[in-house]
PDB file of C-alpha atoms in Angstrom:
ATOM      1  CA  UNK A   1      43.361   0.684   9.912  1.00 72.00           C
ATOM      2  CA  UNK A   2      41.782  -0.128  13.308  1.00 82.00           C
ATOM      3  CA  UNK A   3      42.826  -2.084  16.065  1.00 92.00           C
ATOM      4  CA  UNK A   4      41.147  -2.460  19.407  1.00 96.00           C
ATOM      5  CA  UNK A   5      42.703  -3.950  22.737  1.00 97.00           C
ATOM      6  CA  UNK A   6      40.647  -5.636  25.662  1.00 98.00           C
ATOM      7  CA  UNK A   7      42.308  -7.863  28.109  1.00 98.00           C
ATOM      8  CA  UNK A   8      42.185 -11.737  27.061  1.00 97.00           C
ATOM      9  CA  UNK A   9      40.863 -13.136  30.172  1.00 98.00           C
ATOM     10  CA  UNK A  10      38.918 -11.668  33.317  1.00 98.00           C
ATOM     11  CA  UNK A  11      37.711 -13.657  36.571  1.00 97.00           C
ATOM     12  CA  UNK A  12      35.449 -12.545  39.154  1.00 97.00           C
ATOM     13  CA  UNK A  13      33.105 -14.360  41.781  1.00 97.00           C
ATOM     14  CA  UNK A  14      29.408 -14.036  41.408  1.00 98.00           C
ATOM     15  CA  UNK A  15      27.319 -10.675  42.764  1.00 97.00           C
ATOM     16  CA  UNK A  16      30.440  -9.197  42.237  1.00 98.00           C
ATOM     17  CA  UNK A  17      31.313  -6.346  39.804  1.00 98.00           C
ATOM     18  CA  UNK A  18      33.664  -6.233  36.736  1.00 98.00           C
ATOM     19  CA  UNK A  19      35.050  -4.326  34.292  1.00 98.00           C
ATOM     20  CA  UNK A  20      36.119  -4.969  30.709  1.00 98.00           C
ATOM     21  CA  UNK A  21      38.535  -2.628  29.532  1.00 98.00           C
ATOM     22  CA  UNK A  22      38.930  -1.281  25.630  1.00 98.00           C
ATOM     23  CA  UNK A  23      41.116   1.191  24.116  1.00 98.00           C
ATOM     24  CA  UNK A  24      40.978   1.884  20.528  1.00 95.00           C
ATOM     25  CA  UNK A  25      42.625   3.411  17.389  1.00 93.00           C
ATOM     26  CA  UNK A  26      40.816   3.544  14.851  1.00 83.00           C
ATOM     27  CA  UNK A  27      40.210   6.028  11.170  1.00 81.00           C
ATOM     28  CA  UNK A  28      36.652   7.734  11.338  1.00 83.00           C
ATOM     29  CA  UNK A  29      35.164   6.411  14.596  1.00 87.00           C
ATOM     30  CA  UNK A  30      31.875   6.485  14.558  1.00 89.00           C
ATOM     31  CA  UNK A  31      30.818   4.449  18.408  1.00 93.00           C
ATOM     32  CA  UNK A  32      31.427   1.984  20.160  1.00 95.00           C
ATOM     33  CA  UNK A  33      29.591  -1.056  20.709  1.00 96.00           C
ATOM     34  CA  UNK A  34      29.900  -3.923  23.039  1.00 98.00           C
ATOM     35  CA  UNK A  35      28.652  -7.397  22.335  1.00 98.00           C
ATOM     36  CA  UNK A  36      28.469 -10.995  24.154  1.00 98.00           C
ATOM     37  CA  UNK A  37      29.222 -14.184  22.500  1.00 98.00           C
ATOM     38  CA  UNK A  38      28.501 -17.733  24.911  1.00 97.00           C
ATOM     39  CA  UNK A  39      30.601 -20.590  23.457  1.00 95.00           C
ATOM     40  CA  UNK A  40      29.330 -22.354  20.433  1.00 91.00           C
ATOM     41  CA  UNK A  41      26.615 -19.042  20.431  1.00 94.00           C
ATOM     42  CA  UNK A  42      26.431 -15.919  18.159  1.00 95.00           C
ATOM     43  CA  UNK A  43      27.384 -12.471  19.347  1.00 97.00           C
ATOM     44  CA  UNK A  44      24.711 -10.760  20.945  1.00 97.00           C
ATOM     45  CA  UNK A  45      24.233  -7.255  20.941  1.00 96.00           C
ATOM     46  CA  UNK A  46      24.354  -5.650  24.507  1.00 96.00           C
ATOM     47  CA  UNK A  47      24.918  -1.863  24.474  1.00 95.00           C
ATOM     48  CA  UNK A  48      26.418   1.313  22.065  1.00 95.00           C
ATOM     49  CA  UNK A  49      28.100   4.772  23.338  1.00 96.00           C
ATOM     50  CA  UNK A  50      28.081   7.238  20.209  1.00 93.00           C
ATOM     51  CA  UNK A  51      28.814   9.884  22.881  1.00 94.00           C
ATOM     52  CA  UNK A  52      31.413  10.259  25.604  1.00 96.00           C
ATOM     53  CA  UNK A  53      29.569   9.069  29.268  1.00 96.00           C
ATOM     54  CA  UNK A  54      27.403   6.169  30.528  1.00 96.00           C
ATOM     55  CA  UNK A  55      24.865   4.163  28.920  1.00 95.00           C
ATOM     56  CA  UNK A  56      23.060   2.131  31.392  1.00 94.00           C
ATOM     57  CA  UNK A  57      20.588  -1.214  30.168  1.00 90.00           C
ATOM     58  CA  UNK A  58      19.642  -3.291  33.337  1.00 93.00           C
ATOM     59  CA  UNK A  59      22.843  -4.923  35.083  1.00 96.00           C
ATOM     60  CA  UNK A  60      25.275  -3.562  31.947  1.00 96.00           C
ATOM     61  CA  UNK A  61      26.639  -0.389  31.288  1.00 97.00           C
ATOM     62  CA  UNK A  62      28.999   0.612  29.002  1.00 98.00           C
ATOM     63  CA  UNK A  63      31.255   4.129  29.246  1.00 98.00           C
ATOM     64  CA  UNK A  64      33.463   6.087  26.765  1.00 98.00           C
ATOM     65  CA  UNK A  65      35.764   8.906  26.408  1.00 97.00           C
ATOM     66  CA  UNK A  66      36.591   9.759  23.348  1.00 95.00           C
ATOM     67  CA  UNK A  67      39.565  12.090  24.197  1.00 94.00           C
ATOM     68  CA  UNK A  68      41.279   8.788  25.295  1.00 96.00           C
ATOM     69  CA  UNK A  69      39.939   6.396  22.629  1.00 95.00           C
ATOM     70  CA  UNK A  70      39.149   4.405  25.529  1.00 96.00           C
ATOM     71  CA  UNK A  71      35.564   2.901  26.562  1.00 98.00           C
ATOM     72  CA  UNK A  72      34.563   0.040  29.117  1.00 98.00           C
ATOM     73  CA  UNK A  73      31.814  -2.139  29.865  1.00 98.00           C
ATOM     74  CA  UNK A  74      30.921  -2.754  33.475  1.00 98.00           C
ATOM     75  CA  UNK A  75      28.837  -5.670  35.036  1.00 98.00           C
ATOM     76  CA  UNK A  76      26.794  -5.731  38.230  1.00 97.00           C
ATOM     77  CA  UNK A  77      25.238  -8.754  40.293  1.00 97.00           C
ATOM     78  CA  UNK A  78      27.582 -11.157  38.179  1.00 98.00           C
ATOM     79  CA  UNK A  79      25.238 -14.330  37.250  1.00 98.00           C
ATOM     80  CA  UNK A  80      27.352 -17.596  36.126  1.00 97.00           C
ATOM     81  CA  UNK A  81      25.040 -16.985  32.874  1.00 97.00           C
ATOM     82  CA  UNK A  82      27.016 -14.339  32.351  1.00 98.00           C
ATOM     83  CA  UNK A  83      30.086 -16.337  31.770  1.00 98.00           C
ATOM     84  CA  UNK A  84      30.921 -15.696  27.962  1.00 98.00           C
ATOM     85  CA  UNK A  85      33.344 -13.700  25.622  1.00 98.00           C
ATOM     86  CA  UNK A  86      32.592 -10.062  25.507  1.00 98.00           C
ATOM     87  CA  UNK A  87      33.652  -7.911  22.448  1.00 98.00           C
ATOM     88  CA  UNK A  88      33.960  -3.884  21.742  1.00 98.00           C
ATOM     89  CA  UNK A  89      33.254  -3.082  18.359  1.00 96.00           C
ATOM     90  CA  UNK A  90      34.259   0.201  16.695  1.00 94.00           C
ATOM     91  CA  UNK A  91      31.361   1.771  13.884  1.00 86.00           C
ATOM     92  CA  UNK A  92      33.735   3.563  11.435  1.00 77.00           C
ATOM     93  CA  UNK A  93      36.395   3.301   8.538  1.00 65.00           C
ATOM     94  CA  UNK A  94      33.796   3.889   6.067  1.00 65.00           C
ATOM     95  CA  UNK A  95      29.974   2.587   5.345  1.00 65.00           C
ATOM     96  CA  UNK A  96      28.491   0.077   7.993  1.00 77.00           C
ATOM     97  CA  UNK A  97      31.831  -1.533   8.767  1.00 87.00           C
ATOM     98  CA  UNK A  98      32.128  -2.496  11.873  1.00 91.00           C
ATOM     99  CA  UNK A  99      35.672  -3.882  14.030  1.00 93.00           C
ATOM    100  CA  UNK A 100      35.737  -6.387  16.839  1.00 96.00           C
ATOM    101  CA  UNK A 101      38.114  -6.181  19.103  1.00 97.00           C
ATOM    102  CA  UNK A 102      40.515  -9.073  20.539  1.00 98.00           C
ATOM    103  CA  UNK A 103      37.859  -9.911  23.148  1.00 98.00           C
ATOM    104  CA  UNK A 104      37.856 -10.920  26.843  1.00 98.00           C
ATOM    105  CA  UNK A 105      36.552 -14.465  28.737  1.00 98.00           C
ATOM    106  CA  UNK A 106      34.920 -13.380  31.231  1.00 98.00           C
ATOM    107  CA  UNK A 107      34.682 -16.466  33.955  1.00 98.00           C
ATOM    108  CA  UNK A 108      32.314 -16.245  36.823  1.00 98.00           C
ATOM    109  CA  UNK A 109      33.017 -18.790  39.999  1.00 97.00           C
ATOM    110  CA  UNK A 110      30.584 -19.197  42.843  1.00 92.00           C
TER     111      UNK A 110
ATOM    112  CA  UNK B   1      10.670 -11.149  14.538  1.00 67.00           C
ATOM    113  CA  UNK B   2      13.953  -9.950  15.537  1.00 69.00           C
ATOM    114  CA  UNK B   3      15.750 -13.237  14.226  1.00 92.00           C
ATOM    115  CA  UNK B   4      18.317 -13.813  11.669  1.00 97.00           C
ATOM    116  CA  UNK B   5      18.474 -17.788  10.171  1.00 97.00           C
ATOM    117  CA  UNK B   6      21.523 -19.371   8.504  1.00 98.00           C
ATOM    118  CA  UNK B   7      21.373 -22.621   7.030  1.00 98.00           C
ATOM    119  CA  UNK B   8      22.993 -25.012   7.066  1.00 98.00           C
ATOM    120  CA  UNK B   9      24.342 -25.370  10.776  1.00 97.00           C
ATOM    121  CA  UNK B  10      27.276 -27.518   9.573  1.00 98.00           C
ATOM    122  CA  UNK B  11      29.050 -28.197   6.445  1.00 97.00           C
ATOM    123  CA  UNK B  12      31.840 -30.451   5.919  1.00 97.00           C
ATOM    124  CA  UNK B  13      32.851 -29.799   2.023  1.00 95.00           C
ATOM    125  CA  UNK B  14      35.893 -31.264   0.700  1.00 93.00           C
ATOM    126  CA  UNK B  15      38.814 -28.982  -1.369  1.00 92.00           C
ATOM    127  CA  UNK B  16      36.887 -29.387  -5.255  1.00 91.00           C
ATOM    128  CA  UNK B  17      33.610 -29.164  -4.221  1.00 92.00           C
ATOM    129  CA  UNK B  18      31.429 -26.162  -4.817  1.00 96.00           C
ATOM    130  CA  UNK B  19      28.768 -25.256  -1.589  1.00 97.00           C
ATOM    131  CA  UNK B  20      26.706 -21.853  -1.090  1.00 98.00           C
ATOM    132  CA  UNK B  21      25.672 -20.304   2.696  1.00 98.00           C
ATOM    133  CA  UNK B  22      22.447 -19.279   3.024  1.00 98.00           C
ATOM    134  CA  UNK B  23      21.083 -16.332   5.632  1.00 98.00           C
ATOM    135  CA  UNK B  24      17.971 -14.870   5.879  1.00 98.00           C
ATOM    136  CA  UNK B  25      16.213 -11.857   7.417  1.00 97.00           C
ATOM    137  CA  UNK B  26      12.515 -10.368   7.751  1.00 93.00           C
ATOM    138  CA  UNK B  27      13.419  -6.987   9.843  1.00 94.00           C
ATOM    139  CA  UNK B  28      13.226  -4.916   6.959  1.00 93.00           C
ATOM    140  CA  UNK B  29      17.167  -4.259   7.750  1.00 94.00           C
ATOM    141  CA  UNK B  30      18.938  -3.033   4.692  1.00 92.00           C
ATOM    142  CA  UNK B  31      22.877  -3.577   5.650  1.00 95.00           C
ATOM    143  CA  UNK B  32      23.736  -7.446   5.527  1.00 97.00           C
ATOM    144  CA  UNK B  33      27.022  -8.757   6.595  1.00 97.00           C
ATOM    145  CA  UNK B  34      29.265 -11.924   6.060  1.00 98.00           C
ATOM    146  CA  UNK B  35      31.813 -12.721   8.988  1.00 98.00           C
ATOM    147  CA  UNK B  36      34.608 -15.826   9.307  1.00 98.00           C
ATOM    148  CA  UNK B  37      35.311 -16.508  13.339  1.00 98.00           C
ATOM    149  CA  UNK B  38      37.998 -18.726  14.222  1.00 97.00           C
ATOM    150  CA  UNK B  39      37.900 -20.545  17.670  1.00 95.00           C
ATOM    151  CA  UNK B  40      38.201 -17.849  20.556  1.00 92.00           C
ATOM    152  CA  UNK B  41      39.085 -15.404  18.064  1.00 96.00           C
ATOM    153  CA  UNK B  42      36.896 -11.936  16.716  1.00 97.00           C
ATOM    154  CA  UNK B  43      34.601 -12.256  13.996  1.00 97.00           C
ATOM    155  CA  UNK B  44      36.428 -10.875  10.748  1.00 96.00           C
ATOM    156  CA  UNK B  45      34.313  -8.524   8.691  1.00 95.00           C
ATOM    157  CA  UNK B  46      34.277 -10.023   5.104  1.00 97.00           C
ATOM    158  CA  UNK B  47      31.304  -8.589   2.967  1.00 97.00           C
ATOM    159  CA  UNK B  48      28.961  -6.165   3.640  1.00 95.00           C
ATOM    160  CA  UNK B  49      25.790  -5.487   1.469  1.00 96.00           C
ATOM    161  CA  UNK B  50      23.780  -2.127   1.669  1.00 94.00           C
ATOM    162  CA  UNK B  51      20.524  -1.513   0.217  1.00 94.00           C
ATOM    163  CA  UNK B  52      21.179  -5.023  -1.811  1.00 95.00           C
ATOM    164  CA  UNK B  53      24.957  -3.797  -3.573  1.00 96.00           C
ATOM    165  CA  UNK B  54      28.200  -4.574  -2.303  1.00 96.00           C
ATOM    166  CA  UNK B  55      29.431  -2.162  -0.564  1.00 93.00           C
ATOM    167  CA  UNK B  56      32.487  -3.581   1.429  1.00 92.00           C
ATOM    168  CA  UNK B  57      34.960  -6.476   0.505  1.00 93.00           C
ATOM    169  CA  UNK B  58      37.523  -6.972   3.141  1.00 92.00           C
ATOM    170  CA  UNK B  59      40.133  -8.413   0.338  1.00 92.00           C
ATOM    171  CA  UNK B  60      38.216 -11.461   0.826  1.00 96.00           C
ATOM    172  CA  UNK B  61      39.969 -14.121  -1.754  1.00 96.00           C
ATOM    173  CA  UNK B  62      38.176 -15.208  -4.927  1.00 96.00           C
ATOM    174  CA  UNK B  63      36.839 -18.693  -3.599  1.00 97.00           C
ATOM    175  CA  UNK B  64      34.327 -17.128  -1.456  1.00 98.00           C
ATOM    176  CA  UNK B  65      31.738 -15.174  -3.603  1.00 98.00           C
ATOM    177  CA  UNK B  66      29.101 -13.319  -1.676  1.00 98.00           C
ATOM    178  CA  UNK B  67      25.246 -12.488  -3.587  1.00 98.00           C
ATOM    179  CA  UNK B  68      22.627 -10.781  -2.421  1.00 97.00           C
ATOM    180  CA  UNK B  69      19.334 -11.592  -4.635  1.00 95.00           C
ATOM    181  CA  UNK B  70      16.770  -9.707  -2.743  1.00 94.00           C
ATOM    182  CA  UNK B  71      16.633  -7.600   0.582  1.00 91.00           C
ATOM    183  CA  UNK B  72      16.213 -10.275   2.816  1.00 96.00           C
ATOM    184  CA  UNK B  73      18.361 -12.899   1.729  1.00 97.00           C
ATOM    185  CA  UNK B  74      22.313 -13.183   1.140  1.00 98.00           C
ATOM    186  CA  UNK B  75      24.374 -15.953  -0.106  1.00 98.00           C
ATOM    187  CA  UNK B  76      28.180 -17.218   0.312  1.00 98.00           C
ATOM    188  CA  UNK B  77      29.624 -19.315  -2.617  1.00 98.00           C
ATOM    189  CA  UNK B  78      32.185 -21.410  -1.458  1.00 97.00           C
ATOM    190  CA  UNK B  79      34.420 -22.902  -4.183  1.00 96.00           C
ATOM    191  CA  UNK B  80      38.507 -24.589  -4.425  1.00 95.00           C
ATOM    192  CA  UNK B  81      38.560 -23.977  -0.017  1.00 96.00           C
ATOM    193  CA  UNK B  82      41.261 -24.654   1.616  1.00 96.00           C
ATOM    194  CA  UNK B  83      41.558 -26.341   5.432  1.00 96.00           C
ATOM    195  CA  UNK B  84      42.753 -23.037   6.897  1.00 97.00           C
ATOM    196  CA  UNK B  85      39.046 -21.426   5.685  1.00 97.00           C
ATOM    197  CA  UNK B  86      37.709 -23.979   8.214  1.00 98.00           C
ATOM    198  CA  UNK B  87      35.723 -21.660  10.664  1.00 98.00           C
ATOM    199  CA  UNK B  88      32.542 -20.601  11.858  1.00 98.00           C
ATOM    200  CA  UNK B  89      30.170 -18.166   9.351  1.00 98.00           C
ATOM    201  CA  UNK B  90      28.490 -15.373  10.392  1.00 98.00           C
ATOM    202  CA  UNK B  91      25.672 -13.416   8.777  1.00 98.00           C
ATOM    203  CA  UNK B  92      24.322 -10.509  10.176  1.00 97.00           C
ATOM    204  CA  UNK B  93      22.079  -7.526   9.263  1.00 96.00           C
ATOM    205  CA  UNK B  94      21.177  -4.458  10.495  1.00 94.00           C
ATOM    206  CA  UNK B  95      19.145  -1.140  10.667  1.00 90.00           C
ATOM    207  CA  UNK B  96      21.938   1.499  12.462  1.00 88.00           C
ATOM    208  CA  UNK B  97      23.885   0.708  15.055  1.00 89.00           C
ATOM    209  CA  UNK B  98      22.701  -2.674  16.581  1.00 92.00           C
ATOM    210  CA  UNK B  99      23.903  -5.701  14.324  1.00 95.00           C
ATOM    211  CA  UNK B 100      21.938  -9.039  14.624  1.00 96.00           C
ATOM    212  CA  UNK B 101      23.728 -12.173  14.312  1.00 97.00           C
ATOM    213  CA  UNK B 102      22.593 -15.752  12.803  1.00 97.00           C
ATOM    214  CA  UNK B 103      23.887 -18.437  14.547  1.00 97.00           C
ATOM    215  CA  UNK B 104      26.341 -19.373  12.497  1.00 97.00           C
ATOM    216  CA  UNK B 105      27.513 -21.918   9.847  1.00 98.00           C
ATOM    217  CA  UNK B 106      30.250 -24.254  10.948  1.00 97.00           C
ATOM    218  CA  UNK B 107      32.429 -24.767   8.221  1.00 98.00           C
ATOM    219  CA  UNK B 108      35.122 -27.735   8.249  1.00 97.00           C
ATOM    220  CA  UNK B 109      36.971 -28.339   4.861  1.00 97.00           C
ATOM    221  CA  UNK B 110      39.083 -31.177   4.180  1.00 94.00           C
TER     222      UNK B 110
END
């Protein structure tokens, strides 16, 4: 099976920086991918690490290490937009499956 | 076009009645996906279609009967529901890593 653990709720101020923890266990892991979901919204895709390191898109970036089945999303310049639920996903377990994790509200106060 | 449409936004069905979901895509993307959300919970992988066959059924009970009829459309049969499959329906599709998401049927059954 796979199961993958983020923190259930994070707060942080705006312009500030956070980061959204994920460790993993998971049966043929292929990547992980991180996704954003606003309330009444559909998950949006926001960035993918195949390889251990840092992927960087705009404000985002996303790291992981393999060795510790562990990975992490980090925002910069926190916007109140960018109040929402954010997801990992694992790629693995056979085909195109892919496995949320237990996702993290992320609340941004002025 | 980078969109994915559901239809309808909202269905209220009743326990007898019979009621398909709809989701469409014109990316060209061969992988398709059904997913059930609950409120502030991870989307569930149900289905998943590749290259128009099922390739993935997440023990998904009998009263929800996915079809795929061409590449760019896929179907949920809904039939004999029961209150606790009220939730919010997810189709998505994809090309490798990056899923898109529709926005979503809200399903309430009474």
């Amino acid at each position: 099976g796979q199961s993958l653990e983020q923190p259930s709720e994070v707060t942080a101020v705006e312009g500030a920086i956070v980061q959204i923890n994920c460790t993993y266990q998971t049966s043929g892991f292929y990547g992980l991918s991180w996704y954003q979901q606003h309330d009444g919204g559909a998950p949006t895709f926001l960035s993918y690490n195949a390889l251990d390191g840092l992927e960087e898109t705009g404000r985002f970036s996303s790291f992981l290490s393999r060795s510790d089945s562990y990975g992490y999303l980090l925002l910069q310049e926190l916007q109140m937009k960018d109040s929402a639920s954010y997801f990992c996903a694992a790629k693995g377990g056979g085909g195109n499956k892919l496995t949320f994790g237990t996702g993290t509200q992320l609340k941004v106060e002025l | 076009d980078t969109e994915v449409t559901q239809t309808p936004k909202h269905l209220v069905m009743g326990m007898t009645n019979k009621k398909s979901l709809k989701c469409e895509q014109h990316m060209g993307h061969r992988a398709m996906y059904w997913y059930k959300q609950k409120a502030k919970k991870p989307p569930e992988l149900m289905f998943v279609y590749s290259y128009e066959k099922l390739s993935i059924n997440e023990s998904v009970p009998s009263r929800f009967s996915p079809e795929c009829p061409n590449s760019s459309l896929l179907n949920l049969h809904l039939h004999a529901l029961q209150p606790e499959d009220s939730a919010l329906y997810l189709c998505a599709s994809s090309l490798s890593y990056e899923q898109y998401f529709g926005p979503g049927t809200r399903l309430t059954v009474t």
